Every structure is written in structure tokens, then in C-alpha cells.
Short mmCIF file of C-alpha atoms and ligand atoms in Angstrom, two decimals:
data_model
loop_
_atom_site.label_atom_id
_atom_site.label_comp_id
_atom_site.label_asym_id
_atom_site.label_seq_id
_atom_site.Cartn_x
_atom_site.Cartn_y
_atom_site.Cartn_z
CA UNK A 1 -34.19 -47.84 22.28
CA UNK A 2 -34.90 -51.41 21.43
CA UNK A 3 -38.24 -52.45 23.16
CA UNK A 4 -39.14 -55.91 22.38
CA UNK A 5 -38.63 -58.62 19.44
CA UNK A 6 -41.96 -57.63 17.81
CA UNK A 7 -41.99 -60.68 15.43
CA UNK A 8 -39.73 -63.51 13.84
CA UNK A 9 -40.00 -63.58 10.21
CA UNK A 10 -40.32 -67.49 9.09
CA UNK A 11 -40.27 -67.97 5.32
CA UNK A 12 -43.17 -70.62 3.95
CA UNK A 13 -43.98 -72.31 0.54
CA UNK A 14 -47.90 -71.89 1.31
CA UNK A 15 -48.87 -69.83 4.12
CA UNK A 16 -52.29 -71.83 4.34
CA UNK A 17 -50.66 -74.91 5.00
CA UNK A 18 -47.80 -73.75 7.86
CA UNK A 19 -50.71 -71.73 9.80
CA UNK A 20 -52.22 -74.80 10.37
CA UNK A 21 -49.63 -76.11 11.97
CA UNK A 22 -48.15 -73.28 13.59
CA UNK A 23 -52.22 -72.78 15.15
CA UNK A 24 -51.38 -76.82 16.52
CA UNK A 25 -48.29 -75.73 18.17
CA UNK A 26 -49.31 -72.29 19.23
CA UNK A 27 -52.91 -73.25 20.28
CA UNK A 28 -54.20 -70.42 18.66
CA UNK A 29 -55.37 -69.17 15.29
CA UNK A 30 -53.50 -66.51 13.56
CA UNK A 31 -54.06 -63.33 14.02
CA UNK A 32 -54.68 -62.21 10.41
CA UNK A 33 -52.92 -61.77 6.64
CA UNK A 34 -52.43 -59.45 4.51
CA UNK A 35 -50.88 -59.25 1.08
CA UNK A 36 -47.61 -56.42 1.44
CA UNK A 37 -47.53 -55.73 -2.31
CA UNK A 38 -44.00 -53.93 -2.11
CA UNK A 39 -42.23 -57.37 -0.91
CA UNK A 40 -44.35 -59.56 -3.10
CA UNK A 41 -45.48 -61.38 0.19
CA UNK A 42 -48.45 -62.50 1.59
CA UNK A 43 -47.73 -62.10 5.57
CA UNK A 44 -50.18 -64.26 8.12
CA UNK A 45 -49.46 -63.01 11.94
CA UNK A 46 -49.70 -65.06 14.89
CA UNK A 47 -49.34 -62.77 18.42
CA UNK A 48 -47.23 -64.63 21.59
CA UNK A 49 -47.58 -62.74 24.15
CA UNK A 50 -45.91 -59.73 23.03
CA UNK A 51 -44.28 -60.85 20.43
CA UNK A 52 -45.62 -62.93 17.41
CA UNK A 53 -44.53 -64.79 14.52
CA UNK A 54 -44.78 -63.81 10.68
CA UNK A 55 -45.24 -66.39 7.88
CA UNK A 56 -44.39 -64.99 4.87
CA UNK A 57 -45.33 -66.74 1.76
CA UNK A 58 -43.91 -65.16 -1.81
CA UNK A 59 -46.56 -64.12 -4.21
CA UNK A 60 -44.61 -63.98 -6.84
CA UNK A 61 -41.43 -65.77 -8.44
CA UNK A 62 -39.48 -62.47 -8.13
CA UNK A 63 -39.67 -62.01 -4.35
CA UNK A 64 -36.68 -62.13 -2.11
CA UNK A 65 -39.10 -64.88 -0.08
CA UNK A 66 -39.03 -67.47 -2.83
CA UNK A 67 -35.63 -66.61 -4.10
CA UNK A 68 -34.37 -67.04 0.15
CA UNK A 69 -36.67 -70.89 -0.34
CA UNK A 70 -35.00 -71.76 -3.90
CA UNK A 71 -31.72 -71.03 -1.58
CA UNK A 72 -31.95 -72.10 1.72
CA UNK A 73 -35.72 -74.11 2.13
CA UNK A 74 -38.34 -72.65 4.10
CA UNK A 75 -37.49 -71.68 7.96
CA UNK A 76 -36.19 -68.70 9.78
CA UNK A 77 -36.03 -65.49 7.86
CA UNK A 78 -35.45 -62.39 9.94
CA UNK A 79 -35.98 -60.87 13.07
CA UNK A 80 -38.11 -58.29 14.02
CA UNK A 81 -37.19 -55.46 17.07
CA UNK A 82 -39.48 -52.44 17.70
CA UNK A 83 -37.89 -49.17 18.45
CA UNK A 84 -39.12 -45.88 19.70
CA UNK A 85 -37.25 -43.49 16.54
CA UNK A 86 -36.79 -45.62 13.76
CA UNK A 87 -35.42 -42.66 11.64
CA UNK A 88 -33.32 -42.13 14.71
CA UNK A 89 -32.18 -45.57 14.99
CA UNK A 90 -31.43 -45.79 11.22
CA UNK A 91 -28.66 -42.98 11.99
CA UNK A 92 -27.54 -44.17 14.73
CA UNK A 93 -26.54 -47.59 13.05
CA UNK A 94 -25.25 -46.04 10.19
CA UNK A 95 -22.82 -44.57 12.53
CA UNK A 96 -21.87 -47.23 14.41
CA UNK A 97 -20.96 -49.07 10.56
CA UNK A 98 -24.13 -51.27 9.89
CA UNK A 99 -24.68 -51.39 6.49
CA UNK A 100 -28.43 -50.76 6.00
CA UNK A 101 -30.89 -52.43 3.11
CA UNK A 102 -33.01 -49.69 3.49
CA UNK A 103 -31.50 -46.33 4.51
CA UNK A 104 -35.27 -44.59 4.52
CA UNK A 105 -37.61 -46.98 6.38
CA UNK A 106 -40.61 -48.37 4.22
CA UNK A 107 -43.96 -49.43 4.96
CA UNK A 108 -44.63 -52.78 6.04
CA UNK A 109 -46.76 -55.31 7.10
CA UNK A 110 -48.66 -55.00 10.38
CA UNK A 111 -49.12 -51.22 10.42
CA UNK A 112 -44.85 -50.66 10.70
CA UNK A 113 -42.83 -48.71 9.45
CA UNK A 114 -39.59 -50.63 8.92
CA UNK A 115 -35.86 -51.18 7.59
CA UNK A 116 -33.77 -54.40 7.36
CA UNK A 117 -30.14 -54.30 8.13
CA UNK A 118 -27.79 -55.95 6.08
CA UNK A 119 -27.02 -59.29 7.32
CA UNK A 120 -23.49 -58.97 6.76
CA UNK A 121 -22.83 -57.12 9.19
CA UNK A 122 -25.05 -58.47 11.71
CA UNK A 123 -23.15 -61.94 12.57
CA UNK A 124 -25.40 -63.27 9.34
CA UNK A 125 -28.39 -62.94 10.80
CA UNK A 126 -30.94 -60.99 8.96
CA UNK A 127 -32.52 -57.65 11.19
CA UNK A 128 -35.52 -55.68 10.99
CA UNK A 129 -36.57 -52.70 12.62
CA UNK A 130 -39.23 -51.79 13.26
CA UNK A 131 -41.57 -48.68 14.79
CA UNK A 132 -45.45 -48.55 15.21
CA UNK A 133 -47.51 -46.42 13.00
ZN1 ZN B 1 -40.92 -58.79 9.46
#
């Protein structure tokens, strides 16, 4: 079961920069960063209610953050839905024909466990699931 959108993704050149003005529009400071090593990000959270937003700023030439900026510019990357099962979920979608990025969830940023669907077949928008820790 789907429960909320627990973040939008939103690709950045330099994370230090784009808080500051996302902390001008939001009114707030962000929540905190972290460095998730795996995606070659450095990921700065902002919460919204129940929701938040996730800059994500490549730390390396290699990630699929700058390579999506040397493509498209910064902006909109993915978005985030918590479920209750993500394992669960994972088979279920599988069944129903989404192709899956990653058919074992991994652990992201946040204290997550997630998996992105392919955007492909989701209208070309690019999915994450997501489940608590
Ligand atoms: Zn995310």
C-alpha cells in the first residue's frame, strides 16, 4: 500500500548553493545531508509537512546524477512513495509488468530501504519506492 510521496528527488550542480534557495522558498533550513556512497550522491533533505524534498548533488563524474545534468540540466529527478512491504511491492510490480532497476531493494538515503522503477514503463517518469528502516 502506497502511503504518502515521501520525497521528490531534484537533481543539483552544488547542493550548497540550491539549499539556500530552496531554505528562501521553503522558509526553513534543511533538514540534514548525508553523503550515500553507493549512488555517488551527496543528498541534503528538506521535510514539508510529510513529505520533503531531496537535493542530490553527484560526487563524482560517474554518478547517474551528473550524467542525468550533462543530459537534461539540473531539475526534477524522481519521485519518492513510501510503502508498507517493499519486498512485497517489488513482486507485486513485477507482476503487473514494471520493469524494475533494482529487483532487491538497496539502502538509501534517509534511513530507506529502496528500489527505482524503470522509467520506461512508468509514463517516463522516474519512481522510487521506498519503506522505513
Ligand atoms: Zn530519493
Amino acid at each position: 500500500m502506497y502511503k504518502r510521496i515521501t520525497h521528490v528527488g531534484i537533481a543539483v550542480r552544488n547542493a550548497e548553493h540550491s539549499s539556500k534557495v530552496f531554505s528562501k522558498l521553503f522558509g526553513v533550513g534543511k533538514e540534514h545531508s548525508e553523503e550515500v556512497g553507493d549512488q555517488k550522491v551527496k543528498a541534503t533533505f528538506f521535510k514539508i509537512g510529510e513529505a520533503g524534498v531531496e537535493l542530490l548533488e553527484p560526487t563524482s563524474a560517474d554518478s547517474t546524477i551528473a550524467k542525468f545534468i550533462e543530459k537534461r540540466g539540473e531539475g526534477v529527478h524522481h519521485l519518492s512513495f513510501e510503502v508498507d512491504d517493499i519486498d512485497r511491492e517489488i513482486a507485486r510490480l513485477k507482476q503487473e509488468g514494471f520493469r524494475m532497476i533494482d529487483e532487491t531493494p538497496r539502502v538509501g538515503a534517509d534511513g530507506y530501504r529502496i528500489a527505482f522503477l524503470h522509467p520506461k514503463s512508468t509514463n517516463g517518469v522516474l519512481v522510487e519506492i521506498s519503506q522505513k528502516l
